[in-house]
Amino acid sequence: MAKKRELSKDEKELLVGLMPESLKFASRMMFAGVEYDEIIGYVYELSGLEKVIRAQLIKRLSYYHLKNEAALVAIMLQNSHMDCQNIIKNAQLYLQELSSANTPEYFEMSHSLEVEDSPNGKTFSVQEMIGMSLARPRISRFLLKKQLNKFLELTKPYLSLSQELAQADPTVENLHRLIQLASKTKKAGMLFDERRLSQIQRIKSGITIIDLDGEITPEEMQIALKTDFSDDPVIFEEQVSLVQKSYNTVKDVLKAKEIKMIVYHYIKDTLHIWEHPSGTLLEFPFYGTTISQETFNFIRDIEDEIKKSGLHQMIFPHIRRLYEQINFGGEDKLNASEQRIITLYKMFNPENETPSEK
């Protein structure tokens, strides 16, 4: 077996401080005999790009308020010596555990992870790595799976770069190619951030228009309620606020109806994003004093989701308020809205009562 050559002082100094994926590739190049002077600038460029990609990823993950094991794997990214694939492996192991039939719906996970520091092979616990203990409140399996999956989704471009670095032959030509790939990965992340920022600005613009007694257009509402980023808690909260504020602010009947239907589509599209549907959103159809055919159809379409989540008990008081305003003893026949209200009363009455005429 050929003896592994010793690295020079300059080569060792070059490797110190490199980001983990760049470090592994640079080490392979040096052991393959590539000249130090030929690669020093390019190696620093590659590592600099990786550092930016990693820092942007950490910031991106912070939007999702990660908890427990999802927070732990995110914190691992802050350790500049830990390689991407080791971090991803831990997230995937957690997901496998969560898929176990023995895992309760709500639980407290408390692992002492053992992770490998790639430069020297040292093994240490996460607690040692971050120098702090994390609060471990009870957390639902749904939320933790959702957060771990989001972590894996957001780290996918960095993982792809890591795999390319691991598989590429240690040549100068591949070093140049990998720099271009890292640059593209960085730009893709920046594009994601720009689109997220644009979405926030669209939502806040809609809220500002309404606050200034203006009328938001259906086109503006459609864009503001795009669901591309609605699994982001900050964006979802802003969208819910916009929905609330938009009620009864547009005078034109046709435009108001169009906006209402946009809201209904948004609510329906976001029903399964979160563990439970938003109670605030489900109150929106009952803000007025009548129930239109569109509103009735919408509520009927999502009846099962409402009942499954237990929120029928929350919206029933709104239905009961409308029901109690019906004049059953009047000479006129019940109008279409009143008939719909009675049907909804029967559908969502927690006691399954049949309404009696007053």
Coordinates of C-alpha atoms in Angstrom, one line a residue:
M1 CA 0.0 0.0 0.0
A2 CA 1.3 3.4 -1.0
K3 CA 2.2 5.6 1.9
K4 CA -0.1 8.7 2.4
R5 CA 2.0 11.7 1.7
E6 CA 2.5 14.4 4.4
L7 CA 0.9 17.8 3.8
S8 CA 3.1 20.8 3.9
K9 CA 2.7 23.6 6.5
D10 CA 1.0 25.9 3.9
E11 CA -1.4 23.1 2.9
K12 CA -2.4 22.5 6.5
E13 CA -2.9 26.2 7.0
L14 CA -5.1 26.3 3.9
L15 CA -7.4 23.6 5.2
V16 CA -7.9 25.3 8.6
G17 CA -11.1 27.2 8.6
L18 CA -12.6 25.7 5.4
M19 CA -16.2 24.8 5.4
P20 CA -16.8 21.0 5.8
E21 CA -17.7 20.1 2.2
S22 CA -15.0 22.3 0.7
L23 CA -12.5 20.9 3.2
K24 CA -13.1 17.3 2.2
F25 CA -12.7 18.2 -1.5
A26 CA -9.6 20.3 -1.0
S27 CA -8.0 17.5 1.1
R28 CA -8.6 15.0 -1.6
M29 CA -7.0 17.3 -4.2
M30 CA -3.9 17.8 -2.1
F31 CA -3.5 14.1 -1.4
A32 CA -4.0 13.6 -5.2
G33 CA -0.9 15.7 -5.7
V34 CA -2.5 18.9 -7.1
E35 CA -0.2 21.9 -6.5
Y36 CA -1.0 24.2 -3.6
D37 CA -0.4 27.4 -5.6
E38 CA -2.7 26.2 -8.3
I39 CA -5.7 25.9 -6.1
I40 CA -5.4 28.1 -3.1
G41 CA -7.5 31.0 -4.4
Y42 CA -10.2 28.8 -5.9
V43 CA -10.5 26.7 -2.7
Y44 CA -11.1 29.8 -0.7
E45 CA -13.7 30.9 -3.2
L46 CA -15.5 27.6 -2.9
S47 CA -15.4 27.6 0.8
G48 CA -16.7 31.2 0.9
L49 CA -19.6 30.3 -1.3
E50 CA -20.4 27.3 1.0
K51 CA -20.3 29.6 4.1
V52 CA -22.8 32.0 2.5
I53 CA -25.1 29.1 1.5
R54 CA -25.0 27.7 5.0
A55 CA -25.6 31.1 6.7
Q56 CA -28.5 31.8 4.4
L57 CA -30.0 28.4 5.1
I58 CA -29.8 28.9 8.9
K59 CA -31.6 32.2 8.5
R60 CA -34.2 30.6 6.2
L61 CA -34.9 27.9 8.7
S62 CA -35.4 30.4 11.5
Y63 CA -38.7 31.5 9.8
Y64 CA -40.3 28.2 10.7
H65 CA -39.8 28.3 14.5
L66 CA -38.4 24.8 14.6
K67 CA -38.8 22.9 17.9
N68 CA -37.2 19.9 19.6
E69 CA -35.4 17.6 17.2
A70 CA -36.1 19.8 14.3
A71 CA -34.4 22.7 16.1
L72 CA -31.4 20.4 17.0
V73 CA -30.7 19.5 13.4
A74 CA -30.9 23.2 12.4
I75 CA -28.5 24.1 15.2
M76 CA -26.0 21.6 13.8
L77 CA -25.7 23.8 10.8
Q78 CA -24.2 26.5 13.0
N79 CA -21.2 24.2 13.6
S80 CA -18.9 24.9 10.7
H81 CA -17.1 21.6 11.1
M82 CA -20.1 19.3 10.7
D83 CA -20.8 18.0 7.2
C84 CA -24.2 18.3 5.6
Q85 CA -24.8 14.6 5.1
N86 CA -24.4 13.8 8.8
I87 CA -26.9 16.5 9.7
I88 CA -29.4 15.2 7.1
K89 CA -28.9 11.7 8.3
N90 CA -30.0 12.7 11.8
A91 CA -33.1 14.4 10.5
Q92 CA -34.0 11.3 8.5
L93 CA -33.5 9.1 11.5
Y94 CA -35.9 11.2 13.5
L95 CA -38.5 10.9 10.8
Q96 CA -38.2 7.2 10.7
E97 CA -38.8 7.1 14.5
L98 CA -41.9 9.3 14.1
S99 CA -43.3 6.8 11.5
S100 CA -43.3 4.1 14.2
A101 CA -46.7 2.9 15.2
N102 CA -45.6 3.1 18.8
T103 CA -45.0 6.8 18.6
P104 CA -47.8 8.7 20.4
E105 CA -49.5 11.7 18.8
Y106 CA -48.1 14.0 21.5
F107 CA -44.8 13.3 23.2
E108 CA -41.5 14.6 24.5
M109 CA -38.5 13.5 22.5
S110 CA -35.2 13.5 24.4
H111 CA -32.3 12.1 22.5
S112 CA -28.6 12.4 23.2
L113 CA -27.3 12.4 19.7
E114 CA -23.8 11.3 18.8
V115 CA -22.6 13.1 15.8
E116 CA -19.2 13.0 14.1
D117 CA -17.0 16.0 13.6
S118 CA -15.6 15.2 10.1
P119 CA -12.2 16.8 10.2
N120 CA -10.8 14.7 13.0
G121 CA -13.4 12.0 13.6
K122 CA -14.1 13.1 17.1
T123 CA -17.6 12.2 18.4
F124 CA -19.5 14.5 20.7
S125 CA -23.0 15.1 21.9
V126 CA -25.3 17.8 20.5
Q127 CA -25.4 19.3 24.0
E128 CA -21.6 19.5 24.1
M129 CA -21.6 21.0 20.6
I130 CA -24.1 23.9 21.3
G131 CA -23.2 24.4 25.0
M132 CA -26.7 24.7 26.1
S133 CA -29.8 22.7 26.9
L134 CA -32.9 23.0 24.8
A135 CA -36.4 23.2 26.4
R136 CA -38.3 20.1 25.5
P137 CA -42.0 20.8 25.7
R138 CA -44.5 18.2 24.6
I139 CA -44.9 18.4 20.9
S140 CA -47.3 16.8 18.4
R141 CA -46.0 14.2 16.0
F142 CA -47.7 16.1 13.1
L143 CA -45.8 19.3 13.9
L144 CA -42.4 17.7 14.3
K145 CA -42.8 15.6 11.1
K146 CA -43.8 18.8 9.3
Q147 CA -40.8 20.7 10.6
L148 CA -38.4 17.9 9.9
N149 CA -39.7 17.6 6.3
K150 CA -39.4 21.3 5.9
F151 CA -35.8 21.1 7.1
L152 CA -35.0 18.4 4.6
E153 CA -36.8 20.4 1.8
L154 CA -34.8 23.6 2.5
T155 CA -31.5 21.8 2.8
K156 CA -31.9 19.8 -0.4
P157 CA -29.9 22.2 -2.6
Y158 CA -27.0 22.2 -0.1
L159 CA -27.1 18.4 0.1
S160 CA -27.0 18.2 -3.7
L161 CA -23.9 20.4 -3.6
S162 CA -22.4 18.3 -0.9
Q163 CA -22.9 15.1 -2.9
E164 CA -21.4 16.7 -6.0
L165 CA -18.3 17.6 -4.0
A166 CA -18.1 14.1 -2.6
Q167 CA -18.4 12.4 -5.9
A168 CA -16.3 14.6 -8.2
D169 CA -12.8 13.6 -9.1
P170 CA -10.2 15.9 -7.3
T171 CA -9.1 17.8 -10.3
V172 CA -8.7 21.5 -11.0
E173 CA -11.3 21.3 -13.8
N174 CA -13.8 19.9 -11.3
L175 CA -12.9 22.6 -8.8
H176 CA -13.9 25.3 -11.3
R177 CA -17.1 23.4 -12.1
L178 CA -18.0 23.0 -8.5
I179 CA -17.5 26.8 -7.9
Q180 CA -20.0 27.4 -10.6
L181 CA -22.4 24.9 -9.1
A182 CA -22.0 26.5 -5.6
S183 CA -22.6 29.9 -7.1
K184 CA -25.9 28.7 -8.7
T185 CA -26.9 27.1 -5.4
K186 CA -26.3 30.4 -3.7
K187 CA -28.3 32.3 -6.3
A188 CA -31.2 29.8 -6.0
G189 CA -31.3 30.4 -2.3
M190 CA -31.3 34.2 -2.8
L191 CA -34.1 33.8 -5.3
F192 CA -36.2 31.9 -2.8
D193 CA -35.6 34.6 -0.2
E194 CA -36.5 37.4 -2.7
R195 CA -39.8 35.6 -3.6
R196 CA -40.6 35.2 0.1
L197 CA -39.9 38.9 0.7
S198 CA -42.0 39.8 -2.3
Q199 CA -44.9 37.7 -0.9
I200 CA -44.7 39.5 2.4
Q201 CA -44.7 42.8 0.7
R202 CA -47.8 41.9 -1.3
I203 CA -49.7 40.9 1.8
K204 CA -48.6 44.0 3.8
S205 CA -49.5 46.2 0.8
G206 CA -53.0 44.8 0.8
I207 CA -53.3 45.4 4.5
T208 CA -52.1 49.0 4.1
I209 CA -54.5 49.7 1.3
I210 CA -57.4 48.5 3.5
D211 CA -56.1 50.5 6.5
L212 CA -56.1 53.6 4.4
D213 CA -59.7 53.0 3.5
G214 CA -58.9 51.9 0.0
E215 CA -60.3 48.9 -1.9
I216 CA -58.1 46.0 -2.6
T217 CA -58.7 44.6 -6.1
P218 CA -59.4 40.9 -6.7
E219 CA -56.0 40.7 -8.6
E220 CA -54.1 42.1 -5.6
M221 CA -56.0 39.7 -3.2
Q222 CA -55.2 36.7 -5.5
I223 CA -51.5 37.5 -5.4
A224 CA -51.4 38.2 -1.7
L225 CA -53.1 34.9 -0.9
K226 CA -50.8 32.7 -3.0
T227 CA -50.1 29.6 -0.9
D228 CA -46.5 29.0 -2.0
F229 CA -45.2 30.2 1.3
S230 CA -48.3 29.6 3.5
D231 CA -46.5 27.0 5.5
D232 CA -44.3 29.8 6.8
P233 CA -45.9 30.9 10.1
V234 CA -45.0 34.5 9.6
I235 CA -46.6 34.7 6.2
F236 CA -49.6 32.6 7.2
E237 CA -50.3 35.0 10.1
E238 CA -50.1 38.0 7.8
Q239 CA -52.4 36.4 5.3
V240 CA -55.0 35.6 8.0
S241 CA -54.8 39.2 9.1
L242 CA -55.4 40.4 5.5
V243 CA -58.5 38.1 5.2
Q244 CA -59.9 39.5 8.4
K245 CA -59.4 43.1 7.4
S246 CA -60.8 42.6 3.9
Y247 CA -64.3 41.8 5.0
N248 CA -67.0 44.2 3.7
T249 CA -64.4 46.7 2.4
V250 CA -65.2 46.5 -1.3
K251 CA -68.4 48.3 -2.4
D252 CA -68.8 46.8 -5.9
V253 CA -70.9 43.7 -5.4
L254 CA -69.3 41.7 -8.2
K255 CA -65.7 42.5 -7.0
A256 CA -66.7 41.8 -3.4
K257 CA -68.0 38.4 -4.4
E258 CA -64.9 37.6 -6.4
I259 CA -62.7 38.5 -3.4
K260 CA -64.8 36.3 -1.2
M261 CA -64.4 33.4 -3.5
I262 CA -60.6 34.0 -3.5
V263 CA -60.6 33.9 0.3
Y264 CA -62.6 30.6 0.2
H265 CA -60.2 29.0 -2.2
Y266 CA -57.3 30.1 0.1
I267 CA -59.0 28.7 3.2
K268 CA -59.6 25.4 1.5
D269 CA -56.1 25.2 0.1
T270 CA -54.6 25.8 3.6
L271 CA -56.8 23.4 5.5
H272 CA -54.1 20.7 5.6
I273 CA -51.0 22.8 5.9
W274 CA -51.4 23.0 9.6
E275 CA -52.3 20.4 12.2
H276 CA -55.6 22.0 12.7
P277 CA -57.5 24.5 10.4
S278 CA -57.3 28.1 11.5
G279 CA -60.3 29.0 13.7
T280 CA -59.9 32.6 12.7
L281 CA -60.2 31.8 9.0
L282 CA -63.2 29.6 9.6
E283 CA -65.0 32.4 11.3
F284 CA -64.7 34.6 8.2
P285 CA -67.8 33.2 6.4
F286 CA -70.0 34.1 9.3
Y287 CA -69.0 37.8 9.7
G288 CA -72.2 39.0 8.1
T289 CA -76.0 38.6 8.8
T290 CA -76.8 36.3 5.9
I291 CA -75.5 33.1 4.3
S292 CA -75.1 33.2 0.5
Q293 CA -75.2 30.2 -1.7
E294 CA -71.4 30.4 -2.3
T295 CA -70.8 30.5 1.5
F296 CA -73.2 27.6 2.1
N297 CA -71.5 25.5 -0.6
F298 CA -68.1 26.3 0.7
I299 CA -69.0 25.3 4.3
R300 CA -70.6 22.1 3.1
D301 CA -67.5 21.2 1.1
I302 CA -65.3 21.4 4.1
E303 CA -67.8 20.0 6.7
D304 CA -65.7 16.9 7.3
E305 CA -62.5 18.8 7.9
I306 CA -64.3 21.2 10.3
K307 CA -65.8 18.4 12.3
K308 CA -62.6 16.3 12.3
S309 CA -60.7 19.1 13.8
G310 CA -63.3 19.8 16.4
L311 CA -63.8 23.4 15.2
H312 CA -67.5 22.8 14.6
Q313 CA -68.0 23.7 18.3
M314 CA -66.2 27.0 17.7
I315 CA -68.2 28.1 14.6
F316 CA -71.5 26.9 16.0
P317 CA -72.1 30.0 18.1
H318 CA -71.8 32.1 15.0
I319 CA -74.4 29.9 13.3
R320 CA -76.6 30.0 16.3
R321 CA -76.4 33.9 16.3
L322 CA -77.7 33.9 12.8
Y323 CA -80.3 31.3 13.6
E324 CA -81.7 33.2 16.5
Q325 CA -82.3 36.2 14.3
I326 CA -84.7 34.3 12.1
N327 CA -88.4 35.3 12.6
F328 CA -90.1 32.0 12.5
G329 CA -93.5 33.5 13.5
G330 CA -93.6 36.0 10.7
E331 CA -96.1 36.0 7.8
D332 CA -93.4 35.8 5.1
K333 CA -91.9 32.6 4.1
L334 CA -88.3 31.9 5.1
N335 CA -85.9 33.4 2.6
A336 CA -83.1 31.4 0.9
S337 CA -80.4 32.6 3.4
E338 CA -82.6 31.7 6.4
Q339 CA -83.1 28.2 5.0
R340 CA -79.4 27.8 4.6
I341 CA -78.8 28.9 8.1
I342 CA -81.2 26.3 9.5
T343 CA -79.4 23.6 7.5
L344 CA -76.1 24.7 8.9
Y345 CA -77.6 24.8 12.4
K346 CA -78.6 21.1 12.0
M347 CA -75.2 20.2 10.5
F348 CA -73.1 21.7 13.3
N349 CA -75.2 21.6 16.4
P350 CA -72.9 19.9 19.0
E351 CA -75.9 18.3 20.6
N352 CA -77.4 17.2 17.3
E353 CA -80.6 19.1 18.1
T354 CA -83.3 19.7 15.5
P355 CA -84.2 23.4 15.7
S356 CA -87.7 24.0 16.7
E357 CA -89.7 27.0 15.5
K358 CA -90.1 29.8 18.0

